[in-house]
Amino acid sequence: MCRSLERTGVCVGVDVKRSNMNQALSSVRILDLTHMLSGPYGSMILADLGAETIKVEPCRGEGTRNLLATDPNHSLDGMGAYYITLNRNKKSVAIDLKTEQGLSLFKDLVKCVDVVISNFGAGVAERLGISYPSLSAVNPRIITCTVSGFGSDGPGSKRPAFDQVAQAMGGGMSITGLDREHMVRAGIPIGDLGGGMFAVMGILAALYERERSGVGQHVDISMLDCQISMLNYMATMHFMSGVDPYPVGNSHFVHVPYDTFSCSDGFIVIAVITDNFWKNLKQVIRSPMFDNAKYDGQPGRWEGREIINSTLNTVLSTNTCKYWLSLLEDKRIPCAPVNSLSRALADTQVLHRNMVVDLKHPNGRATKGPGNPIKLSRNAEEIFTPAPMLGQHTDEVMSQLLELSTEKITQMRALGIIR
């Protein structure tokens, strides 16, 4: 059985092969009980930063394994795009937590780790006996984190939620779209991804605080809370005015021109937020329509927004995106092409930042996916190991981390406790 160091909570004795010690979180060990998107995205970020992340799955496998797994366009040798992306840099251990022996085994692992992260529905962790009070009893330094739709308490806490539910209830969907009659969700699943990102922040804060207090705590992340937080200044504006904003497409409620505009071969974005940008834009466009002195200040541009936007579309449509972007960039006017995914993922700046990386299958084949956006100056090395096969590391973790014998592991496998 593992023995815990007083300060770090990490096992003494023969250790599982750890993350590269040059990575920032190489001294952190995590049990990852997550599934679908919000939780796995959070634990993926921690794993990318070097945390040894042991994915604890049911013996039948975590449900996300099956998503797109047989889709010929979005899978690699039986691993779908979801799983191969979200579970890189993780190990897989399969345990039946619904058995007494499996639960006991899991709690033995808890003695050897720093964090347990999950995104079960409300009440599931309690029913399984793996909530914070239960786990802190076996490891007082343990930090637990749950990502749920609505948090652990309150009148709506037991409601099920997925990305679009969070986007709709959080208010962001009401200001996204073309107009009041055509509200849409964000194309990126920000409801799920926001929950994962805030989970990472909460876990890191709890780890930092534990250095002072010596004890762990529970991190309670609500996807709805995250959406409300990201309303930010717009929520404050609403409280000040009492007005509910509505979708305005790609334009802005203050700045003009600030929108998507048509070129001869595609679309670009121009974001003029200062009078100096407007002055420079006039030198690029050179339209008599822009010579009206009242447009030199924001109030005048707002008043003449329809004329300004119409003129820009007319002028810009006479040449290519590349042509206009070159002129705009030369004047340091904020602008960008509206890239397809293929163009965004081939952008020279994106590639320079190592934001497209190889995602390998355990059999050695590979596809590509997004890299890690967190760049550290000293802990700069980036490693991306393959998403694991089901139970691929069960024997390794049981024998090296818990020091169980081969006979014991074989016996538990025969009883269906592990896989």
CSV table of C-alpha atoms in Angstrom, one decimal:
chain,number,residue,atom,x,y,z
A,1,MET,CA,0.0,0.0,0.0
A,2,CYS,CA,1.3,3.5,-0.8
A,3,ARG,CA,2.5,5.7,2.0
A,4,SER,CA,2.0,9.5,1.7
A,5,LEU,CA,4.6,12.2,2.3
A,6,GLU,CA,3.5,14.6,4.9
A,7,ARG,CA,3.9,17.7,2.7
A,8,THR,CA,3.1,16.7,-0.8
A,9,GLY,CA,0.7,13.8,-0.4
A,10,VAL,CA,2.6,11.9,-3.1
A,11,CYS,CA,3.4,8.2,-2.6
A,12,VAL,CA,6.8,7.1,-1.3
A,13,GLY,CA,8.4,4.0,-2.8
A,14,VAL,CA,8.3,2.7,-6.4
A,15,ASP,CA,6.6,5.3,-8.4
A,16,VAL,CA,4.6,5.3,-11.6
A,17,LYS,CA,6.6,7.0,-14.4
A,18,ARG,CA,5.9,10.7,-13.8
A,19,SER,CA,5.4,13.5,-16.3
A,20,ASN,CA,8.6,15.3,-17.5
A,21,MET,CA,10.0,17.1,-14.5
A,22,ASN,CA,10.6,20.2,-16.7
A,23,GLN,CA,6.8,20.8,-16.8
A,24,ALA,CA,5.2,23.1,-14.3
A,25,LEU,CA,2.8,20.6,-12.7
A,26,SER,CA,5.0,17.5,-12.8
A,27,SER,CA,4.8,17.2,-9.0
A,28,VAL,CA,0.9,17.1,-9.1
A,29,ARG,CA,-1.0,13.8,-9.4
A,30,ILE,CA,-4.7,13.8,-10.4
A,31,LEU,CA,-7.4,11.2,-10.5
A,32,ASP,CA,-9.6,12.1,-13.5
A,33,LEU,CA,-13.2,10.8,-13.3
A,34,THR,CA,-14.5,13.1,-16.0
A,35,HIS,CA,-16.5,12.4,-19.2
A,36,MET,CA,-17.9,14.2,-22.2
A,37,LEU,CA,-16.4,17.7,-22.6
A,38,SER,CA,-16.3,20.2,-19.7
A,39,GLY,CA,-14.4,18.1,-17.2
A,40,PRO,CA,-12.1,16.3,-19.7
A,41,TYR,CA,-11.1,19.7,-21.1
A,42,GLY,CA,-10.1,21.0,-17.7
A,43,SER,CA,-8.1,17.9,-16.8
A,44,MET,CA,-6.5,18.0,-20.3
A,45,ILE,CA,-5.2,21.4,-19.6
A,46,LEU,CA,-3.7,20.2,-16.3
A,47,ALA,CA,-2.2,17.2,-18.0
A,48,ASP,CA,-0.7,19.3,-20.8
A,49,LEU,CA,1.0,21.3,-18.0
A,50,GLY,CA,2.6,18.1,-16.7
A,51,ALA,CA,0.2,16.9,-14.0
A,52,GLU,CA,0.3,13.1,-13.9
A,53,THR,CA,-3.3,12.4,-14.8
A,54,ILE,CA,-4.8,9.0,-14.2
A,55,LYS,CA,-8.1,8.6,-15.9
A,56,VAL,CA,-10.3,6.3,-13.8
A,57,GLU,CA,-13.0,4.7,-16.1
A,58,PRO,CA,-15.8,2.2,-15.6
A,59,CYS,CA,-14.8,-1.2,-16.8
A,60,ARG,CA,-17.0,-0.7,-19.8
A,61,GLY,CA,-15.1,2.5,-20.6
A,62,GLU,CA,-16.0,6.2,-20.3
A,63,GLY,CA,-18.9,7.1,-22.6
A,64,THR,CA,-16.9,9.7,-24.6
A,65,ARG,CA,-14.8,6.8,-26.0
A,66,ASN,CA,-17.7,5.9,-28.3
A,67,LEU,CA,-18.3,9.4,-29.7
A,68,LEU,CA,-17.4,9.4,-33.4
A,69,ALA,CA,-15.3,6.2,-32.8
A,70,THR,CA,-16.7,4.5,-35.9
A,71,ASP,CA,-17.1,7.7,-38.0
A,72,PRO,CA,-14.7,7.2,-41.0
A,73,ASN,CA,-14.1,11.0,-41.3
A,74,HIS,CA,-13.6,11.7,-37.6
A,75,SER,CA,-11.8,8.7,-36.0
A,76,LEU,CA,-8.4,7.1,-35.9
A,77,ASP,CA,-8.4,3.3,-35.4
A,78,GLY,CA,-11.4,3.3,-33.2
A,79,MET,CA,-10.7,6.6,-31.3
A,80,GLY,CA,-13.0,9.5,-32.1
A,81,ALA,CA,-11.9,13.1,-32.3
A,82,TYR,CA,-13.4,13.9,-28.9
A,83,TYR,CA,-11.5,11.2,-27.1
A,84,ILE,CA,-8.2,11.4,-28.8
A,85,THR,CA,-8.0,15.2,-28.2
A,86,LEU,CA,-9.4,15.5,-24.6
A,87,ASN,CA,-7.5,12.5,-23.2
A,88,ARG,CA,-4.0,13.1,-24.4
A,89,ASN,CA,-1.3,13.0,-21.8
A,90,LYS,CA,-3.5,10.8,-19.5
A,91,LYS,CA,-3.3,7.2,-18.3
A,92,SER,CA,-6.3,4.9,-18.1
A,93,VAL,CA,-7.2,2.7,-15.1
A,94,ALA,CA,-10.5,0.8,-15.3
A,95,ILE,CA,-12.2,0.3,-11.9
A,96,ASP,CA,-15.8,-0.7,-11.0
A,97,LEU,CA,-16.6,1.9,-8.4
A,98,LYS,CA,-20.0,0.4,-7.7
A,99,THR,CA,-18.3,-2.6,-6.0
A,100,GLU,CA,-17.1,-2.4,-2.4
A,101,GLN,CA,-13.6,-3.7,-3.5
A,102,GLY,CA,-13.5,-1.2,-6.4
A,103,LEU,CA,-14.4,1.7,-4.1
A,104,SER,CA,-11.8,0.6,-1.6
A,105,LEU,CA,-9.2,0.5,-4.3
A,106,PHE,CA,-10.1,3.9,-5.5
A,107,LYS,CA,-9.7,5.3,-2.0
A,108,ASP,CA,-6.3,3.7,-1.8
A,109,LEU,CA,-5.4,5.7,-4.9
A,110,VAL,CA,-6.8,8.9,-3.3
A,111,LYS,CA,-4.2,8.6,-0.6
A,112,CYS,CA,-1.6,8.9,-3.3
A,113,VAL,CA,-2.9,11.9,-5.2
A,114,ASP,CA,-3.4,15.6,-5.0
A,115,VAL,CA,-6.6,16.2,-6.9
A,116,VAL,CA,-9.8,14.3,-7.9
A,117,ILE,CA,-11.8,15.9,-10.6
A,118,SER,CA,-15.2,14.9,-11.9
A,119,ASN,CA,-18.2,16.2,-13.7
A,120,PHE,CA,-21.0,13.8,-12.6
A,121,GLY,CA,-24.5,15.0,-12.2
A,122,ALA,CA,-25.6,16.3,-8.9
A,123,GLY,CA,-25.6,13.7,-6.1
A,124,VAL,CA,-23.7,11.0,-8.0
A,125,ALA,CA,-20.4,11.5,-6.2
A,126,GLU,CA,-22.3,11.2,-2.9
A,127,ARG,CA,-24.0,8.0,-4.0
A,128,LEU,CA,-20.7,6.5,-5.1
A,129,GLY,CA,-19.1,7.5,-1.8
A,130,ILE,CA,-16.4,9.6,-3.4
A,131,SER,CA,-17.6,13.2,-2.4
A,132,TYR,CA,-15.1,15.5,-0.7
A,133,PRO,CA,-16.1,14.6,2.9
A,134,SER,CA,-15.6,10.9,2.1
A,135,LEU,CA,-12.3,11.4,0.3
A,136,SER,CA,-10.9,14.0,2.8
A,137,ALA,CA,-11.3,11.4,5.5
A,138,VAL,CA,-8.7,9.2,3.8
A,139,ASN,CA,-6.5,12.1,2.6
A,140,PRO,CA,-6.9,15.4,4.4
A,141,ARG,CA,-4.8,17.1,1.7
A,142,ILE,CA,-7.0,16.0,-1.1
A,143,ILE,CA,-8.5,18.6,-3.4
A,144,THR,CA,-11.7,17.6,-5.1
A,145,CYS,CA,-13.3,19.5,-8.0
A,146,THR,CA,-16.7,19.0,-9.6
A,147,VAL,CA,-17.9,20.7,-12.8
A,148,SER,CA,-21.7,20.6,-13.0
A,149,GLY,CA,-24.4,22.5,-14.8
A,150,PHE,CA,-25.6,24.5,-11.9
A,151,GLY,CA,-23.4,23.8,-8.9
A,152,SER,CA,-23.7,21.7,-5.8
A,153,ASP,CA,-26.5,23.7,-4.1
A,154,GLY,CA,-29.5,25.9,-4.8
A,155,PRO,CA,-33.0,25.4,-6.2
A,156,GLY,CA,-31.7,24.4,-9.7
A,157,SER,CA,-28.7,22.4,-8.7
A,158,LYS,CA,-30.2,19.0,-9.7
A,159,ARG,CA,-31.1,20.0,-13.2
A,160,PRO,CA,-29.2,18.2,-16.0
A,161,ALA,CA,-27.2,20.5,-18.3
A,162,PHE,CA,-25.0,20.4,-21.4
A,163,ASP,CA,-23.3,23.2,-23.3
A,164,GLN,CA,-26.3,24.8,-25.0
A,165,VAL,CA,-28.4,24.7,-21.8
A,166,ALA,CA,-25.6,26.7,-20.1
A,167,GLN,CA,-25.3,29.1,-23.0
A,168,ALA,CA,-29.1,29.7,-23.0
A,169,MET,CA,-29.6,30.2,-19.3
A,170,GLY,CA,-26.4,32.2,-18.9
A,171,GLY,CA,-27.7,35.0,-21.1
A,172,GLY,CA,-24.9,35.0,-23.6
A,173,MET,CA,-27.1,33.3,-26.3
A,174,SER,CA,-29.5,36.3,-26.1
A,175,ILE,CA,-26.9,38.6,-27.4
A,176,THR,CA,-25.5,36.3,-30.1
A,177,GLY,CA,-26.9,36.3,-33.5
A,178,LEU,CA,-28.1,38.7,-36.2
A,179,ASP,CA,-31.1,40.3,-34.4
A,180,ARG,CA,-33.8,39.8,-31.8
A,181,GLU,CA,-35.5,37.1,-33.9
A,182,HIS,CA,-32.4,35.0,-34.7
A,183,MET,CA,-30.5,34.2,-31.5
A,184,VAL,CA,-27.9,31.5,-31.8
A,185,ARG,CA,-25.4,29.7,-29.6
A,186,ALA,CA,-21.7,30.3,-29.9
A,187,GLY,CA,-20.1,28.0,-32.5
A,188,ILE,CA,-17.4,27.1,-29.9
A,189,PRO,CA,-19.1,25.2,-27.0
A,190,ILE,CA,-18.2,27.9,-24.5
A,191,GLY,CA,-20.7,26.6,-22.0
A,192,ASP,CA,-18.7,23.3,-21.6
A,193,LEU,CA,-15.2,24.8,-22.3
A,194,GLY,CA,-15.8,27.6,-19.8
A,195,GLY,CA,-16.6,25.1,-17.1
A,196,GLY,CA,-13.3,23.3,-17.8
A,197,MET,CA,-11.3,26.5,-17.8
A,198,PHE,CA,-12.7,27.8,-14.5
A,199,ALA,CA,-12.1,24.3,-13.0
A,200,VAL,CA,-8.4,24.6,-13.8
A,201,MET,CA,-8.3,28.0,-12.1
A,202,GLY,CA,-10.1,26.7,-9.0
A,203,ILE,CA,-7.8,23.7,-8.7
A,204,LEU,CA,-4.6,25.7,-9.1
A,205,ALA,CA,-5.9,28.2,-6.5
A,206,ALA,CA,-6.7,25.3,-4.1
A,207,LEU,CA,-3.2,23.8,-4.6
A,208,TYR,CA,-1.6,27.1,-3.9
A,209,GLU,CA,-3.7,27.6,-0.7
A,210,ARG,CA,-2.8,24.1,0.4
A,211,GLU,CA,0.8,25.1,0.6
A,212,ARG,CA,-0.2,27.6,3.3
A,213,SER,CA,-2.8,25.6,5.2
A,214,GLY,CA,-1.7,22.0,4.7
A,215,VAL,CA,-5.2,20.8,3.9
A,216,GLY,CA,-7.3,20.4,0.9
A,217,GLN,CA,-10.8,21.6,0.0
A,218,HIS,CA,-13.6,21.2,-2.5
A,219,VAL,CA,-13.8,23.3,-5.7
A,220,ASP,CA,-17.4,23.7,-6.9
A,221,ILE,CA,-17.7,24.8,-10.5
A,222,SER,CA,-21.1,25.6,-12.1
A,223,MET,CA,-21.2,26.0,-15.8
A,224,LEU,CA,-24.0,28.6,-15.3
A,225,ASP,CA,-21.8,30.5,-12.9
A,226,CYS,CA,-19.1,30.6,-15.5
A,227,GLN,CA,-21.4,32.0,-18.1
A,228,ILE,CA,-22.7,34.7,-15.8
A,229,SER,CA,-19.1,35.6,-14.9
A,230,MET,CA,-18.2,36.0,-18.6
A,231,LEU,CA,-21.0,38.5,-19.1
A,232,ASN,CA,-18.7,40.8,-17.3
A,233,TYR,CA,-19.1,44.5,-18.1
A,234,MET,CA,-22.3,43.8,-20.1
A,235,ALA,CA,-24.0,42.6,-16.9
A,236,THR,CA,-22.9,45.8,-15.1
A,237,MET,CA,-24.3,47.9,-18.1
A,238,HIS,CA,-27.6,46.1,-17.7
A,239,PHE,CA,-27.8,46.8,-14.0
A,240,MET,CA,-27.1,50.5,-14.7
A,241,SER,CA,-29.6,50.9,-17.5
A,242,GLY,CA,-32.2,48.3,-16.8
A,243,VAL,CA,-32.1,47.4,-20.5
A,244,ASP,CA,-31.8,43.9,-22.0
A,245,PRO,CA,-29.3,44.1,-24.9
A,246,TYR,CA,-30.0,42.1,-28.0
A,247,PRO,CA,-28.0,40.5,-30.8
A,248,VAL,CA,-26.3,43.0,-33.2
A,249,GLY,CA,-24.6,40.5,-35.5
A,250,ASN,CA,-20.9,41.2,-35.8
A,251,SER,CA,-21.2,45.0,-35.2
A,252,HIS,CA,-20.6,46.8,-31.9
A,253,PHE,CA,-22.9,48.8,-29.7
A,254,VAL,CA,-20.4,51.6,-29.4
A,255,HIS,CA,-17.6,51.5,-32.0
A,256,VAL,CA,-18.0,52.2,-35.8
A,257,PRO,CA,-16.8,50.7,-38.0
A,258,TYR,CA,-16.6,47.5,-36.1
A,259,ASP,CA,-18.0,44.6,-38.2
A,260,THR,CA,-17.5,42.0,-40.9
A,261,PHE,CA,-17.0,43.3,-44.4
A,262,SER,CA,-17.1,41.7,-47.9
A,263,CYS,CA,-14.1,41.6,-50.1
A,264,SER,CA,-14.0,40.1,-53.6
A,265,ASP,CA,-13.0,36.7,-52.4
A,266,GLY,CA,-14.2,36.5,-48.7
A,267,PHE,CA,-14.7,38.5,-45.6
A,268,ILE,CA,-12.5,40.5,-43.2
A,269,VAL,CA,-13.1,42.1,-39.9
A,270,ILE,CA,-12.2,45.8,-39.2
A,271,ALA,CA,-12.3,47.1,-35.6
A,272,VAL,CA,-12.0,50.9,-35.3
A,273,ILE,CA,-12.2,51.7,-31.6
A,274,THR,CA,-10.3,55.0,-31.6
A,275,ASP,CA,-10.4,58.2,-33.6
A,276,ASN,CA,-6.8,57.6,-34.7
A,277,PHE,CA,-7.7,54.3,-36.2
A,278,TRP,CA,-10.5,56.1,-38.1
A,279,LYS,CA,-8.0,58.7,-39.4
A,280,ASN,CA,-5.7,55.9,-40.7
A,281,LEU,CA,-8.7,54.0,-42.2
A,282,LYS,CA,-9.6,57.1,-44.3
A,283,GLN,CA,-6.1,57.0,-45.8
A,284,VAL,CA,-6.6,53.4,-46.9
A,285,ILE,CA,-10.2,53.7,-48.2
A,286,ARG,CA,-10.0,57.2,-49.7
A,287,SER,CA,-13.7,57.6,-50.1
A,288,PRO,CA,-15.3,61.1,-50.4
A,289,MET,CA,-18.1,59.7,-48.2
A,290,PHE,CA,-15.6,59.6,-45.3
A,291,ASP,CA,-14.6,63.3,-45.5
A,292,ASN,CA,-17.5,64.4,-43.3
A,293,ALA,CA,-15.8,66.0,-40.3
A,294,LYS,CA,-18.5,64.7,-37.9
A,295,TYR,CA,-17.2,61.2,-38.5
A,296,ASP,CA,-13.9,62.1,-37.0
A,297,GLY,CA,-15.4,61.5,-33.5
A,298,GLN,CA,-17.2,58.4,-32.2
A,299,PRO,CA,-20.7,60.0,-31.8
A,300,GLY,CA,-20.7,61.1,-35.4
A,301,ARG,CA,-19.5,57.7,-36.7
A,302,TRP,CA,-22.3,56.0,-34.6
A,303,GLU,CA,-24.8,58.3,-36.2
A,304,GLY,CA,-23.5,57.6,-39.7
A,305,ARG,CA,-22.9,53.9,-39.1
A,306,GLU,CA,-25.1,52.7,-42.0
A,307,ILE,CA,-23.4,55.0,-44.5
A,308,ILE,CA,-20.0,54.1,-43.2
A,309,ASN,CA,-20.6,50.3,-43.3
A,310,SER,CA,-22.2,50.4,-46.7
A,311,THR,CA,-19.4,52.4,-48.1
A,312,LEU,CA,-16.8,50.0,-46.7
A,313,ASN,CA,-18.6,47.0,-48.2
A,314,THR,CA,-18.7,48.7,-51.6
A,315,VAL,CA,-15.1,49.7,-51.7
A,316,LEU,CA,-13.7,46.5,-50.2
A,317,SER,CA,-15.6,44.3,-52.6
A,318,THR,CA,-13.4,45.7,-55.4
A,319,ASN,CA,-10.4,43.7,-54.4
A,320,THR,CA,-9.2,40.7,-52.4
A,321,CYS,CA,-8.9,40.1,-48.7
A,322,LYS,CA,-5.1,39.8,-49.0
A,323,TYR,CA,-4.9,43.2,-50.8
A,324,TRP,CA,-7.0,45.1,-48.2
A,325,LEU,CA,-5.4,43.4,-45.2
A,326,SER,CA,-2.0,44.3,-46.4
A,327,LEU,CA,-3.0,48.0,-46.6
A,328,LEU,CA,-4.9,47.9,-43.3
A,329,GLU,CA,-2.0,46.2,-41.4
A,330,ASP,CA,0.5,48.7,-42.8
A,331,LYS,CA,-1.6,51.4,-41.1
A,332,ARG,CA,-1.8,49.3,-37.9
A,333,ILE,CA,-5.6,49.2,-38.1
A,334,PRO,CA,-7.1,46.2,-36.2
A,335,CYS,CA,-8.2,43.8,-38.8
A,336,ALA,CA,-8.3,40.1,-39.6
A,337,PRO,CA,-9.5,37.6,-42.2
A,338,VAL,CA,-12.6,35.6,-41.3
A,339,ASN,CA,-10.8,32.3,-41.5
A,340,SER,CA,-12.2,28.9,-42.0
A,341,LEU,CA,-10.8,26.2,-39.7
A,342,SER,CA,-8.4,25.0,-42.4
A,343,ARG,CA,-7.0,28.5,-42.8
A,344,ALA,CA,-6.9,29.2,-39.1
A,345,LEU,CA,-5.0,26.0,-38.4
A,346,ALA,CA,-2.5,26.7,-41.2
A,347,ASP,CA,-1.8,30.3,-40.1
A,348,THR,CA,1.9,31.0,-39.7
A,349,GLN,CA,1.5,32.6,-36.3
A,350,VAL,CA,-0.5,29.7,-35.0
A,351,LEU,CA,2.1,27.2,-36.3
A,352,HIS,CA,4.9,29.3,-34.8
A,353,ARG,CA,3.3,29.1,-31.4
A,354,ASN,CA,3.1,25.3,-31.6
A,355,MET,CA,-0.7,25.5,-31.5
A,356,VAL,CA,-1.1,22.6,-34.0
A,357,VAL,CA,0.5,19.4,-32.6
A,358,ASP,CA,0.5,15.7,-33.4
A,359,LEU,CA,-2.2,13.6,-31.5
A,360,LYS,CA,-1.1,10.0,-31.5
A,361,HIS,CA,-3.0,6.8,-31.3
A,362,PRO,CA,-1.4,4.2,-29.0
A,363,ASN,CA,-0.6,2.1,-32.1
A,364,GLY,CA,1.7,4.9,-33.4
A,365,ARG,CA,-0.6,6.5,-36.0
A,366,ALA,CA,-1.3,10.1,-35.6
A,367,THR,CA,-3.6,13.0,-36.6
A,368,LYS,CA,-3.3,16.6,-35.6
A,369,GLY,CA,-5.1,18.8,-33.1
A,370,PRO,CA,-4.8,22.0,-31.1
A,371,GLY,CA,-1.8,22.6,-28.8
A,372,ASN,CA,-1.5,24.1,-25.3
A,373,PRO,CA,-2.1,27.8,-25.2
A,374,ILE,CA,-0.3,28.3,-21.9
A,375,LYS,CA,3.3,29.2,-22.7
A,376,LEU,CA,5.7,29.3,-19.8
A,377,SER,CA,9.2,30.8,-20.0
A,378,ARG,CA,11.1,28.3,-17.8
A,379,ASN,CA,8.8,25.3,-18.0
A,380,ALA,CA,8.5,25.5,-21.8
A,381,GLU,CA,8.7,21.9,-22.8
A,382,GLU,CA,5.5,20.5,-24.3
A,383,ILE,CA,4.7,16.8,-24.4
A,384,PHE,CA,1.7,15.2,-26.0
A,385,THR,CA,1.4,11.5,-25.3
A,386,PRO,CA,-1.4,9.4,-26.9
A,387,ALA,CA,-4.9,9.1,-25.4
A,388,PRO,CA,-4.9,5.7,-23.7
A,389,MET,CA,-6.7,2.5,-24.5
A,390,LEU,CA,-9.2,1.4,-21.9
A,391,GLY,CA,-7.4,0.1,-18.8
A,392,GLN,CA,-4.0,0.5,-20.6
A,393,HIS,CA,-2.3,1.5,-17.4
A,394,THR,CA,-4.3,-0.5,-14.8
A,395,ASP,CA,-1.5,-3.0,-14.1
A,396,GLU,CA,1.2,-0.3,-14.0
A,397,VAL,CA,-0.7,1.9,-11.5
A,398,MET,CA,-1.8,-1.0,-9.3
A,399,SER,CA,1.6,-2.6,-9.1
A,400,GLN,CA,3.8,0.5,-9.0
A,401,LEU,CA,1.6,3.1,-7.2
A,402,LEU,CA,-0.3,0.7,-4.8
A,403,GLU,CA,2.4,-2.0,-4.8
A,404,LEU,CA,-0.1,-4.8,-5.4
A,405,SER,CA,1.2,-8.2,-6.5
A,406,THR,CA,0.6,-9.7,-9.9
A,407,GLU,CA,-1.6,-12.4,-8.2
A,408,LYS,CA,-3.8,-9.8,-6.5
A,409,ILE,CA,-4.2,-7.8,-9.7
A,410,THR,CA,-5.1,-11.0,-11.6
A,411,GLN,CA,-7.7,-11.9,-8.9
A,412,MET,CA,-9.4,-8.5,-9.1
A,413,ARG,CA,-9.5,-8.7,-12.8
A,414,ALA,CA,-11.2,-12.1,-12.7
A,415,LEU,CA,-13.8,-10.7,-10.3
A,416,GLY,CA,-14.5,-7.8,-12.7
A,417,ILE,CA,-13.3,-5.2,-10.2
A,418,ILE,CA,-10.7,-3.9,-12.6
A,419,ARG,CA,-10.0,-4.2,-16.3
